[in-house]
Amino acid sequence: MTGAPLLEIENLRTYFYARSKQAFIRAVDGVTLSIARGETLGVVGESGSGKSVTALSITGLVSAGPGVISGTIAFRADGVEHNLLQDLEQYVRLKERDGRIVEVSKDEPGWRKAVERLMAPVRGKEIAMIFQSPKSALNPFARVGDQITEAIRLHTRAKNPGEAKERALHWLERVKIDSPRLRFDNHPYGLSGGMCQRAVIAMALASEPSLLIADEPTTGLDATIQSEIVGLLAELKAEFGIATLLISHDIRAISRLADNVAVMYGGTVVEHGPAPDVLAPGFAPKHPYTTALLASIPSVQNVRDKGYLTVVEGEVPDAVDLPRGCRFYARCNRVTDDIRDKCAHHEPELKEVTPGHHVRCWLSAE
Amino acid sequence: MTRYSQIAGEGRDASDLPVWRSADTLDLAYIGYGLLIVALVLVSYVLGVFNWLPHDPEQIRFDLLNAPPGSAGHLLGTDFLGRDILSRLIVAIQAYFLPGLVAIVISLMVGTTLGALAGYRGGEVEVLVTYVNNLVDSFPRLVLILLVIAAFKADIYYIMIIVGVTGVPVVASLVAGKIAFLRQKHFIEAALVLGLPSHVIVLKHILWYHCGPLLVIRATIGMGEAILIETSLSYLGFGVQEPMPSWGNMVQAGANYFFQGKFWPSTAPALAILLTILGFHLLGDGLNSILEDRGGK
Amino acid sequence: MSRTILEVMNLKKHYRQRAGILSAVRWRERVIPAVDGVSFYLKEHETLGLVGESGCGKTTIGRTILRLTPATSGRIVFDGHDITAMSARELRPLRRQMQMIFQDLDAALNPKMRVRDLLREAITVHHRLSDDEVGRKTGELLEQVNLKKSKLSSFPRELSGGEKRRVGIARTLAVGAHFIVADEPTSALDVSIQAQVVNLLRDLQRQLGLSYLFISHDLEVVQLVSHKVAVMYLGKIVEMGLADRIAGAARHPYTQILWSALVDRKSAEASRALPTTRRGAWGVFDFERPVRGCRFAPRCPVYEANGRPAVCTDAATEPELRDLGGGHYVACHFPLW
């Protein structure tokens, strides 16, 4: 990997506000990530770990308040560096007490206007998104082909309708939708879930983005379709090498597609490193959460012996009341007496343990 | 600038705050005002019942015709027969209170029953209920009332029964809609699988837990409606009949003197109507946003 | 030999749907055969896994067995009682023995009731108990499903996914059920919580002797918890047998494809050797077109490999479940190997 990364997120914080509790929901709380050109970064984590909100924050699509409140997102495409949160801090005032944010004042209309200005040259064109439910990502009243054609005319140099249509058909063929010419004229309701997802992928790729964000692209699809979509993504990756941020809770899909993996827990990244290292069951320098997560997937051995599944006791921390120390401390089974105090009261840094492999744990920090 | 602030520190129980602490200030103001109006109405009703009034509302004084507010101990002045306006305003509640309750009870009881039947049973029952609702709804309310008055007599109870009956479709469709919404969630099915009999499911799970706020809100709005209808009828001369005061006939009687500069005999009851109906509606609005929106979260 | 607790015979559930914009004028309906002639039985203390893709009718079977929706035809015999056409009143005492775990975590719990009331309701629905007894029973249930006592005063929305699931399970136990239809009990949960719930369900089966109809599309979990597995395709069972046989030695091409998708996700390389379905016919099932012969034929690699034999698409010879020995049934003219 040479040169500066394509996307660099630093200390991103995206908060929501629970009116009925008068408290912040700290959905994303200090996320640092980077994706190199051509890299597929898999983000794994359970629901509420902040992975989807991270994706929405990158594309400026967080609409509920307070939303993104601090951090930097650097995006380098076409030789231009965009800071996707440039000068936005002027719209936000934060009040902290004991190192925690207790009040956010945000000029929301001003912020939104500024975000739209910053996002206009990027969203859809340089950064394309694939969402979890393909049916809701397509306009139900427009023909599938027209929607792709529209994206092409909007984002690429193919402005001429005939040319754009040819491109759209080309992309439908590329995602291996069957009888593309027929599907071009279909409305989304005539397509099965798998075909819709293919169409959405075609639409995302059609604008020739530098970064593809795929948020749970296989969730909700049937098992056989899931493996086909994963297969398709793998082929497209081999062919085009588009940098991809792949968000999924399906660790198998991630392990098949990702070069690097970031494990999220409680709104932050607890481990980040090369996929084989992070996802291999026996690899040593690893966050206890990653270990536990991998162990809780039924293994071939489990299934054969009808044995018990290894479980992570307890529940995911509530984003309203994140612990002050290590976020995994309450469920961790590897705490030793030497570090117990640190685990309980101080959050560890994301520290490089081997080249390119970062772990946020006091065990590794020693 | 939108401000979001966290009130409590760490480690606090992450459960919800009590309603009034998390509610919008404006909603609380609405409810406060609404409750004030409800209290005033109740107090006036009690005062009227026991006849604890500043003056006799029917005592005619020819020496004090259309006397301005404040004169000779008449706080709001007197009307064209020299009767005390304040006392008459208070007594006028008598004309609304019980009849209004009758209207509300009719529309809520019948509406809830029909709505629950339509929503829970579905199928042909629903078609039938919808049909009846449409039939009632398509009849102009005022015409119906005038017909009844023509056939029987201009009695406020007759009028309010019609108001109640014509209010049925709204309540029925609200309840049926609510049940249709609840059906998408599976707890009704879960209750059925548990072995609960249908009447328990309808009464407890649907009506008690989920339709309570809705019905309270409907009731407050219904009260406002009852007052408004009576006022319109009084203006036509079909409402509460003299010498029994009602806000409607007071406005109507006072209006004759309005352009002679004697504005108080009509303005006082008009303001009473305005403020009261506003109170009922704001109460309904406020309750709606803090009780109904909350469950959805 | 344990006895049979549930027997389903030739169960059919057809939904009617009005067809087209003019349906209001021209009375034309189309019939969607969600479940089209399904037979199976379940023994006491046993788990039958029901797998298949979305829309294959597996959830409908669960709902029909619990009489949440009436069957079109066929017979459901539960614990010796034919419940297919029982009235709601007759059915109520039987409800005590058969319960359901709903897929949707939030929806199955009345959002306005606290956990305490949700449990109390389930405890008292079939038994009249004093407050003390209810309290004792509640404590017992909490222990069984491993839920903290402090959660009793919470509303469902204040619970995490795993806790909601535990409350749901506690409610089925409170009634005293020994047969539970578990409709995708883990699909809405996170991986680490899924494992907790799967272990819990298996523990409870061991302790209380429960029988499960375990509906899921998660093949690994099904294989893990089930003793037998039935594979459904478009409203029919295409293969049924012991869980490990189904997973490891499938005879129906569809079953094999289903499980190979799983292997496929496990390792990228292994997928090449396995047959894949024909693309081209990879659409939704068209209910307007009458079924002719084997429903799977349009997607079947074996049908293709055998040069599209006429017997597969002949309306008169729709494959029926055949016993292959050892309790292994398959509905295919050309079973694998």
PDB file of N, CA and C in Angstrom, chain B residues 14-16 178 184-198 200 204-206 209-210 213 291-292 294-295 297, chain C residues 63 66-68 92 95-96 98-100 102 104 106-113 117-118 121-122 125-126 157-158 171-172 175:
ATOM      1  N   ALA B  14     -30.378   3.602  33.232  1.00  0.00           N
ATOM      2  CA  ALA B  14     -30.640   4.114  31.889  1.00  0.00           C
ATOM      3  C   ALA B  14     -32.114   4.070  31.516  1.00  0.00           C
ATOM      4  N   SER B  15     -32.973   3.885  32.512  1.00  0.00           N
ATOM      5  CA  SER B  15     -34.392   3.833  32.172  1.00  0.00           C
ATOM      6  C   SER B  15     -34.926   5.237  31.906  1.00  0.00           C
ATOM      7  N   ASP B  16     -36.132   5.275  31.419  1.00  0.00           N
ATOM      8  CA  ASP B  16     -36.691   6.558  31.017  1.00  0.00           C
ATOM      9  C   ASP B  16     -37.019   7.437  32.215  1.00  0.00           C
ATOM     10  N   LYS B 178     -56.086   2.025  15.278  1.00  0.00           N
ATOM     11  CA  LYS B 178     -55.103   1.684  16.289  1.00  0.00           C
ATOM     12  C   LYS B 178     -54.911   0.155  16.354  1.00  0.00           C
ATOM     13  N   GLN B 184     -49.999  -5.375  13.503  1.00  0.00           N
ATOM     14  CA  GLN B 184     -48.721  -5.598  12.837  1.00  0.00           C
ATOM     15  C   GLN B 184     -47.667  -6.067  13.824  1.00  0.00           C
ATOM     16  N   LYS B 185     -47.799  -5.604  15.042  1.00  0.00           N
ATOM     17  CA  LYS B 185     -46.915  -6.132  16.077  1.00  0.00           C
ATOM     18  C   LYS B 185     -47.560  -7.456  16.483  1.00  0.00           C
ATOM     19  N   HIS B 186     -46.784  -8.311  17.097  1.00  0.00           N
ATOM     20  CA  HIS B 186     -47.342  -9.639  17.304  1.00  0.00           C
ATOM     21  C   HIS B 186     -47.823  -9.907  18.705  1.00  0.00           C
ATOM     22  N   PHE B 187     -47.884  -8.856  19.547  1.00  0.00           N
ATOM     23  CA  PHE B 187     -48.213  -9.216  20.917  1.00  0.00           C
ATOM     24  C   PHE B 187     -49.664  -9.641  21.080  1.00  0.00           C
ATOM     25  N   ILE B 188     -50.517  -9.237  20.148  1.00  0.00           N
ATOM     26  CA  ILE B 188     -51.894  -9.726  20.203  1.00  0.00           C
ATOM     27  C   ILE B 188     -51.908 -11.224  19.911  1.00  0.00           C
ATOM     28  N   GLU B 189     -51.135 -11.615  18.910  1.00  0.00           N
ATOM     29  CA  GLU B 189     -51.007 -13.044  18.617  1.00  0.00           C
ATOM     30  C   GLU B 189     -50.373 -13.774  19.785  1.00  0.00           C
ATOM     31  N   ALA B 190     -49.359 -13.137  20.371  1.00  0.00           N
ATOM     32  CA  ALA B 190     -48.672 -13.765  21.497  1.00  0.00           C
ATOM     33  C   ALA B 190     -49.663 -14.009  22.626  1.00  0.00           C
ATOM     34  N   ALA B 191     -50.546 -13.032  22.857  1.00  0.00           N
ATOM     35  CA  ALA B 191     -51.541 -13.180  23.918  1.00  0.00           C
ATOM     36  C   ALA B 191     -52.518 -14.304  23.577  1.00  0.00           C
ATOM     37  N   LEU B 192     -52.836 -14.414  22.305  1.00  0.00           N
ATOM     38  CA  LEU B 192     -53.751 -15.461  21.850  1.00  0.00           C
ATOM     39  C   LEU B 192     -53.131 -16.840  22.062  1.00  0.00           C
ATOM     40  N   VAL B 193     -51.867 -16.961  21.710  1.00  0.00           N
ATOM     41  CA  VAL B 193     -51.171 -18.236  21.870  1.00  0.00           C
ATOM     42  C   VAL B 193     -51.064 -18.602  23.348  1.00  0.00           C
ATOM     43  N   LEU B 194     -50.904 -17.567  24.158  1.00  0.00           N
ATOM     44  CA  LEU B 194     -50.797 -17.800  25.597  1.00  0.00           C
ATOM     45  C   LEU B 194     -52.063 -18.447  26.137  1.00  0.00           C
ATOM     46  N   GLY B 195     -53.170 -18.235  25.426  1.00  0.00           N
ATOM     47  CA  GLY B 195     -54.430 -18.823  25.852  1.00  0.00           C
ATOM     48  C   GLY B 195     -55.359 -17.817  26.490  1.00  0.00           C
ATOM     49  N   LEU B 196     -55.101 -16.534  26.307  1.00  0.00           N
ATOM     50  CA  LEU B 196     -56.006 -15.525  26.860  1.00  0.00           C
ATOM     51  C   LEU B 196     -57.275 -15.476  26.018  1.00  0.00           C
ATOM     52  N   PRO B 197     -58.434 -15.374  26.665  1.00  0.00           N
ATOM     53  CA  PRO B 197     -59.666 -15.259  25.892  1.00  0.00           C
ATOM     54  C   PRO B 197     -59.739 -13.900  25.182  1.00  0.00           C
ATOM     55  N   SER B 198     -60.491 -13.865  24.095  1.00  0.00           N
ATOM     56  CA  SER B 198     -60.541 -12.649  23.274  1.00  0.00           C
ATOM     57  C   SER B 198     -60.930 -11.411  24.052  1.00  0.00           C
ATOM     58  N   VAL B 200     -60.416 -10.597  27.060  1.00  0.00           N
ATOM     59  CA  VAL B 200     -59.286 -10.074  27.841  1.00  0.00           C
ATOM     60  C   VAL B 200     -58.295  -9.366  26.925  1.00  0.00           C
ATOM     61  N   LYS B 204     -57.973  -5.628  27.824  1.00  0.00           N
ATOM     62  CA  LYS B 204     -56.732  -5.322  28.524  1.00  0.00           C
ATOM     63  C   LYS B 204     -55.635  -4.867  27.566  1.00  0.00           C
ATOM     64  N   HIS B 205     -55.299  -5.746  26.628  1.00  0.00           N
ATOM     65  CA  HIS B 205     -54.132  -5.448  25.810  1.00  0.00           C
ATOM     66  C   HIS B 205     -54.374  -4.319  24.831  1.00  0.00           C
ATOM     67  N   ILE B 206     -55.589  -4.280  24.293  1.00  0.00           N
ATOM     68  CA  ILE B 206     -55.807  -3.260  23.276  1.00  0.00           C
ATOM     69  C   ILE B 206     -56.343  -1.984  23.901  1.00  0.00           C
ATOM     70  N   TYR B 209     -54.326  -0.780  27.594  1.00  0.00           N
ATOM     71  CA  TYR B 209     -52.935  -0.360  27.466  1.00  0.00           C
ATOM     72  C   TYR B 209     -52.685   0.591  26.308  1.00  0.00           C
ATOM     73  N   HIS B 210     -53.459   0.470  25.256  1.00  0.00           N
ATOM     74  CA  HIS B 210     -53.092   1.252  24.081  1.00  0.00           C
ATOM     75  C   HIS B 210     -54.105   2.291  23.632  1.00  0.00           C
ATOM     76  N   PRO B 213     -54.968   6.742  26.266  1.00  0.00           N
ATOM     77  CA  PRO B 213     -54.628   8.130  25.932  1.00  0.00           C
ATOM     78  C   PRO B 213     -55.491   8.648  24.789  1.00  0.00           C
ATOM     79  N   LEU B 291     -48.205  11.452  25.463  1.00  0.00           N
ATOM     80  CA  LEU B 291     -48.624  10.078  25.748  1.00  0.00           C
ATOM     81  C   LEU B 291     -48.504   9.166  24.537  1.00  0.00           C
ATOM     82  N   GLU B 292     -48.893   9.695  23.387  1.00  0.00           N
ATOM     83  CA  GLU B 292     -48.945   8.829  22.216  1.00  0.00           C
ATOM     84  C   GLU B 292     -47.584   8.667  21.560  1.00  0.00           C
ATOM     85  N   ARG B 294     -44.768   8.791  22.800  1.00  0.00           N
ATOM     86  CA  ARG B 294     -43.838   8.102  23.679  1.00  0.00           C
ATOM     87  C   ARG B 294     -43.806   6.599  23.429  1.00  0.00           C
ATOM     88  N   GLY B 295     -45.006   6.020  23.302  1.00  0.00           N
ATOM     89  CA  GLY B 295     -45.064   4.577  23.121  1.00  0.00           C
ATOM     90  C   GLY B 295     -44.342   4.114  21.879  1.00  0.00           C
ATOM     91  N   LYS B 297     -41.610   5.094  20.637  1.00  0.00           N
ATOM     92  CA  LYS B 297     -40.142   5.119  20.646  1.00  0.00           C
ATOM     93  C   LYS B 297     -39.530   3.807  21.067  1.00  0.00           C
TER      94      LYS B 297
ATOM     95  N   ARG C  63     -47.427 -21.229  12.332  1.00  0.00           N
ATOM     96  CA  ARG C  63     -48.628 -20.472  12.699  1.00  0.00           C
ATOM     97  C   ARG C  63     -49.892 -21.315  12.562  1.00  0.00           C
ATOM     98  N   LEU C  66     -50.297 -23.731  15.543  1.00  0.00           N
ATOM     99  CA  LEU C  66     -50.798 -23.058  16.741  1.00  0.00           C
ATOM    100  C   LEU C  66     -52.154 -22.418  16.508  1.00  0.00           C
ATOM    101  N   ARG C  67     -52.710 -22.666  15.334  1.00  0.00           N
ATOM    102  CA  ARG C  67     -54.039 -22.163  14.993  1.00  0.00           C
ATOM    103  C   ARG C  67     -54.115 -20.652  15.028  1.00  0.00           C
ATOM    104  N   LEU C  68     -53.014 -19.976  14.697  1.00  0.00           N
ATOM    105  CA  LEU C  68     -53.076 -18.531  14.540  1.00  0.00           C
ATOM    106  C   LEU C  68     -53.733 -18.214  13.210  1.00  0.00           C
ATOM    107  N   ARG C  92     -58.388 -23.498  24.149  1.00  0.00           N
ATOM    108  CA  ARG C  92     -57.699 -22.740  25.195  1.00  0.00           C
ATOM    109  C   ARG C  92     -56.960 -23.611  26.209  1.00  0.00           C
ATOM    110  N   ARG C  95     -53.708 -24.707  24.853  1.00  0.00           N
ATOM    111  CA  ARG C  95     -52.713 -23.649  24.692  1.00  0.00           C
ATOM    112  C   ARG C  95     -51.660 -23.708  25.785  1.00  0.00           C
ATOM    113  N   ARG C  96     -52.070 -24.261  26.914  1.00  0.00           N
ATOM    114  CA  ARG C  96     -51.162 -24.364  28.030  1.00  0.00           C
ATOM    115  C   ARG C  96     -49.959 -25.231  27.674  1.00  0.00           C
ATOM    116  N   MET C  98     -48.901 -25.895  24.350  1.00  0.00           N
ATOM    117  CA  MET C  98     -48.184 -25.536  23.127  1.00  0.00           C
ATOM    118  C   MET C  98     -47.987 -24.032  23.074  1.00  0.00           C
ATOM    119  N   GLN C  99     -46.777 -23.621  22.898  1.00  0.00           N
ATOM    120  CA  GLN C  99     -46.476 -22.206  22.895  1.00  0.00           C
ATOM    121  C   GLN C  99     -45.601 -21.849  21.707  1.00  0.00           C
ATOM    122  N   MET C 100     -45.371 -20.557  21.580  1.00  0.00           N
ATOM    123  CA  MET C 100     -44.591 -20.106  20.433  1.00  0.00           C
ATOM    124  C   MET C 100     -43.583 -19.056  20.881  1.00  0.00           C
ATOM    125  N   PHE C 102     -41.770 -16.016  19.224  1.00  0.00           N
ATOM    126  CA  PHE C 102     -41.930 -15.256  17.992  1.00  0.00           C
ATOM    127  C   PHE C 102     -40.600 -14.713  17.503  1.00  0.00           C
ATOM    128  N   ASP C 104     -40.041 -11.864  15.989  1.00  0.00           N
ATOM    129  CA  ASP C 104     -39.873 -10.439  16.242  1.00  0.00           C
ATOM    130  C   ASP C 104     -39.746 -10.195  17.745  1.00  0.00           C
ATOM    131  N   ASP C 106     -39.398  -7.373  19.533  1.00  0.00           N
ATOM    132  CA  ASP C 106     -40.136  -6.280  20.146  1.00  0.00           C
ATOM    133  C   ASP C 106     -41.617  -6.521  20.111  1.00  0.00           C
ATOM    134  N   ALA C 107     -42.043  -7.106  19.005  1.00  0.00           N
ATOM    135  CA  ALA C 107     -43.467  -7.111  18.742  1.00  0.00           C
ATOM    136  C   ALA C 107     -44.226  -8.089  19.625  1.00  0.00           C
ATOM    137  N   ALA C 108     -43.555  -9.131  20.120  1.00  0.00           N
ATOM    138  CA  ALA C 108     -44.309 -10.143  20.844  1.00  0.00           C
ATOM    139  C   ALA C 108     -44.580  -9.761  22.291  1.00  0.00           C
ATOM    140  N   LEU C 109     -43.958  -8.691  22.742  1.00  0.00           N
ATOM    141  CA  LEU C 109     -44.200  -8.257  24.118  1.00  0.00           C
ATOM    142  C   LEU C 109     -44.967  -6.942  24.084  1.00  0.00           C
ATOM    143  N   ASN C 110     -46.082  -6.905  24.802  1.00  0.00           N
ATOM    144  CA  ASN C 110     -46.860  -5.674  24.844  1.00  0.00           C
ATOM    145  C   ASN C 110     -45.984  -4.544  25.376  1.00  0.00           C
ATOM    146  N   PRO C 111     -45.726  -3.520  24.539  1.00  0.00           N
ATOM    147  CA  PRO C 111     -44.744  -2.499  24.910  1.00  0.00           C
ATOM    148  C   PRO C 111     -45.129  -1.690  26.145  1.00  0.00           C
ATOM    149  N   LYS C 112     -46.394  -1.716  26.523  1.00  0.00           N
ATOM    150  CA  LYS C 112     -46.794  -0.890  27.657  1.00  0.00           C
ATOM    151  C   LYS C 112     -46.810  -1.667  28.965  1.00  0.00           C
ATOM    152  N   MET C 113     -46.415  -2.922  28.916  1.00  0.00           N
ATOM    153  CA  MET C 113     -46.430  -3.713  30.140  1.00  0.00           C
ATOM    154  C   MET C 113     -45.005  -3.934  30.636  1.00  0.00           C
ATOM    155  N   ASP C 117     -45.388  -7.668  34.866  1.00  0.00           N
ATOM    156  CA  ASP C 117     -46.777  -7.906  34.461  1.00  0.00           C
ATOM    157  C   ASP C 117     -46.859  -8.907  33.317  1.00  0.00           C
ATOM    158  N   LEU C 118     -45.862  -8.849  32.435  1.00  0.00           N
ATOM    159  CA  LEU C 118     -45.849  -9.800  31.321  1.00  0.00           C
ATOM    160  C   LEU C 118     -45.745 -11.227  31.851  1.00  0.00           C
ATOM    161  N   GLU C 121     -48.974 -12.235  33.883  1.00  0.00           N
ATOM    162  CA  GLU C 121     -50.073 -12.582  32.993  1.00  0.00           C
ATOM    163  C   GLU C 121     -49.952 -14.023  32.501  1.00  0.00           C
ATOM    164  N   ALA C 122     -48.706 -14.389  32.106  1.00  0.00           N
ATOM    165  CA  ALA C 122     -48.502 -15.743  31.585  1.00  0.00           C
ATOM    166  C   ALA C 122     -48.684 -16.783  32.688  1.00  0.00           C
ATOM    167  N   VAL C 125     -52.542 -17.120  33.555  1.00  0.00           N
ATOM    168  CA  VAL C 125     -53.550 -17.284  32.508  1.00  0.00           C
ATOM    169  C   VAL C 125     -54.292 -18.615  32.640  1.00  0.00           C
ATOM    170  N   HIS C 126     -53.605 -19.653  33.068  1.00  0.00           N
ATOM    171  CA  HIS C 126     -54.281 -20.938  33.191  1.00  0.00           C
ATOM    172  C   HIS C 126     -54.420 -21.412  34.638  1.00  0.00           C
ATOM    173  N   ARG C 157     -39.016  -1.978  25.928  1.00  0.00           N
ATOM    174  CA  ARG C 157     -38.102  -1.177  25.121  1.00  0.00           C
ATOM    175  C   ARG C 157     -36.810  -0.861  25.860  1.00  0.00           C
ATOM    176  N   GLU C 158     -36.818  -1.059  27.179  1.00  0.00           N
ATOM    177  CA  GLU C 158     -35.600  -0.786  27.941  1.00  0.00           C
ATOM    178  C   GLU C 158     -34.689  -2.005  28.022  1.00  0.00           C
ATOM    179  N   ARG C 171     -42.065 -16.527  29.296  1.00  0.00           N
ATOM    180  CA  ARG C 171     -43.532 -16.539  29.193  1.00  0.00           C
ATOM    181  C   ARG C 171     -44.045 -17.889  28.699  1.00  0.00           C
ATOM    182  N   THR C 172     -43.337 -18.488  27.755  1.00  0.00           N
ATOM    183  CA  THR C 172     -43.804 -19.783  27.281  1.00  0.00           C
ATOM    184  C   THR C 172     -43.659 -20.827  28.382  1.00  0.00           C
ATOM    185  N   VAL C 175     -46.451 -20.696  31.276  1.00  0.00           N
ATOM    186  CA  VAL C 175     -47.706 -21.359  30.994  1.00  0.00           C
ATOM    187  C   VAL C 175     -47.592 -22.854  31.278  1.00  0.00           C
TER     188      VAL C 175
END
